[in-house]
């Protein structure tokens, strides 16, 4: 039996900096990285996960714009982006690597209705706005945050993933397809208030949902791909250095000391630590353009259990 590899794709796998995110752009971006993923199917059964921040924000905004059509709630928009992005991934693979089966699983993720994240929105979605728009957007009841050097962005609650509803379907797909796409956009957030599972307006962090899935699948390896070489010490300062290896205790110490920001590197390190601690196996954080080197340990950051 081939080993199981879970790969979490960062936002730039779909939309690169400076792009608006047309359908063609997103397919082309995935097509660029698809061959390196396809080559790994000779050794691994692959589970791909992905974010949806820009896409779900745009779609949610479209609900407001088309006034004559009923607006769908945020959790339904997450569901729509899972299918849309899954389809774009399928298209990219069928263009570059025909013969590779890509199976997309709509996935719900269980969250706690009392998660403190519901009263403290932190997940940025959709476009960046200039300062001049902030007052009007705040009047609509939006919560906004300033993202360094890029502008203001709407934020929504991002509760912790507690369980994966479609786990059995994902397992079955992993047995039968070269590539399974699951927990897209962090999964559709649902709560159990005792009358069945119901969607809630939130966007779950894709790195945390991916690591929960990797643990529940008992994956052999978990890789988080993003737009930097790996985890840096003193990131953004002239003395920044790439951390090649991070053990869980040290990672947790740095997380608690606030070295890794909440909306970006923080959840990646937390997700990697969760996987490494639960499984005793390695989690890797590296660049989207260097997947094969990251897997060989020649690039990126390795997160592992401490030996002492
Ligand atoms: P993704 O879409 O891949 O999830 P994010 O923007 O959420 O990407 O996170 C990656 C970003 O994290 C990098 O582009 C970088 O600007 C930022 N970052 C913050 N702190 C660090 C750090 N210590 N090391 C590396 N990158 C960091
Ligand atoms: Mg992110």
CSV table of N, CA and C and ligand atoms in Angstrom, one decimal, residues 9-12 206-207 225-228 230-235 259-261 263-265 268, ligand 1:
chain,number,residue,atom,x,y,z
A,9,UNK,N,-2.4,23.4,0.3
A,9,UNK,CA,-1.9,24.4,-0.7
A,9,UNK,C,-2.3,25.8,-0.2
A,10,UNK,N,-1.3,26.7,-0.2
A,10,UNK,CA,-1.5,28.1,0.2
A,10,UNK,C,-2.3,28.9,-0.9
A,11,UNK,N,-2.7,30.1,-0.5
A,11,UNK,CA,-3.5,30.9,-1.4
A,11,UNK,C,-2.8,31.2,-2.7
A,12,UNK,N,-1.5,31.3,-2.7
A,12,UNK,CA,-0.8,31.6,-4.0
A,12,UNK,C,-0.8,30.4,-5.0
A,206,UNK,N,-7.5,26.8,7.1
A,206,UNK,CA,-7.2,25.6,6.3
A,206,UNK,C,-6.0,24.8,6.8
A,207,UNK,N,-5.1,25.4,7.4
A,207,UNK,CA,-3.9,24.7,7.9
A,207,UNK,C,-4.3,23.8,9.1
A,225,UNK,N,2.4,24.0,2.0
A,225,UNK,CA,3.1,24.8,1.0
A,225,UNK,C,2.6,26.2,0.9
A,226,UNK,N,3.5,27.2,0.9
A,226,UNK,CA,3.1,28.6,0.9
A,226,UNK,C,4.0,29.4,0.0
A,227,UNK,N,4.0,30.7,0.2
A,227,UNK,CA,4.8,31.6,-0.7
A,227,UNK,C,6.1,32.0,-0.2
A,228,UNK,N,6.6,31.4,0.9
A,228,UNK,CA,7.9,31.7,1.4
A,228,UNK,C,8.7,30.3,1.5
A,230,UNK,N,10.0,28.9,4.0
A,230,UNK,CA,9.8,28.1,5.2
A,230,UNK,C,9.5,29.1,6.4
A,231,UNK,N,9.8,28.6,7.6
A,231,UNK,CA,9.5,29.4,8.8
A,231,UNK,C,10.8,30.2,9.1
A,232,UNK,N,10.7,31.5,9.2
A,232,UNK,CA,11.9,32.3,9.6
A,232,UNK,C,11.9,32.8,11.0
A,233,UNK,N,13.0,32.9,11.5
A,233,UNK,CA,13.2,33.7,12.8
A,233,UNK,C,13.4,35.1,12.4
A,234,UNK,N,12.9,36.1,13.2
A,234,UNK,CA,13.0,37.5,12.9
A,234,UNK,C,12.5,37.8,11.5
A,235,UNK,N,11.4,37.2,11.1
A,235,UNK,CA,10.8,37.4,9.8
A,235,UNK,C,10.6,38.9,9.5
A,259,UNK,N,5.9,35.0,18.1
A,259,UNK,CA,6.8,35.1,16.9
A,259,UNK,C,6.1,34.9,15.6
A,260,UNK,N,5.0,34.2,15.6
A,260,UNK,CA,4.4,33.8,14.3
A,260,UNK,C,3.0,34.4,14.3
A,261,UNK,N,2.7,35.3,13.4
A,261,UNK,CA,1.4,36.0,13.4
A,261,UNK,C,0.2,35.1,13.2
A,263,UNK,N,-2.8,35.3,11.6
A,263,UNK,CA,-3.4,35.0,10.3
A,263,UNK,C,-2.6,34.4,9.3
A,264,UNK,N,-1.3,34.1,9.6
A,264,UNK,CA,-0.4,33.6,8.5
A,264,UNK,C,0.5,32.5,9.0
A,265,UNK,N,1.7,32.8,9.5
A,265,UNK,CA,2.6,31.7,9.9
A,265,UNK,C,2.1,31.0,11.2
A,268,UNK,N,0.1,27.8,10.7
A,268,UNK,CA,0.9,26.8,10.0
A,268,UNK,C,1.8,26.0,11.0
B,1,LIG,P1,-1.1,30.9,2.7
B,1,LIG,O1,-2.1,31.5,1.7
B,1,LIG,O2,-0.1,30.0,2.1
B,1,LIG,O3,-1.8,30.3,3.9
B,1,LIG,P2,-0.3,33.1,4.4
B,1,LIG,O4,-0.3,34.5,3.9
B,1,LIG,O5,-1.5,32.8,5.3
B,1,LIG,O6,-0.2,32.1,3.2
B,1,LIG,O7,1.0,32.8,5.2
B,1,LIG,C1,2.3,32.9,4.6
B,1,LIG,C2,2.9,34.2,4.9
B,1,LIG,O8,3.3,34.3,6.3
B,1,LIG,C3,4.2,34.6,4.2
B,1,LIG,O9,3.9,35.2,3.0
B,1,LIG,C4,4.8,35.6,5.2
B,1,LIG,O10,4.6,36.9,4.8
B,1,LIG,C5,4.1,35.4,6.5
B,1,LIG,N1,5.0,35.2,7.7
B,1,LIG,C6,4.7,35.8,8.9
B,1,LIG,N2,5.7,35.4,9.8
B,1,LIG,C7,6.5,34.6,9.1
B,1,LIG,C8,7.6,33.8,9.6
B,1,LIG,N3,8.1,33.9,10.8
B,1,LIG,N4,8.3,33.1,8.7
B,1,LIG,C9,7.8,33.0,7.4
B,1,LIG,N5,6.7,33.7,6.9
B,1,LIG,C10,6.1,34.4,7.8
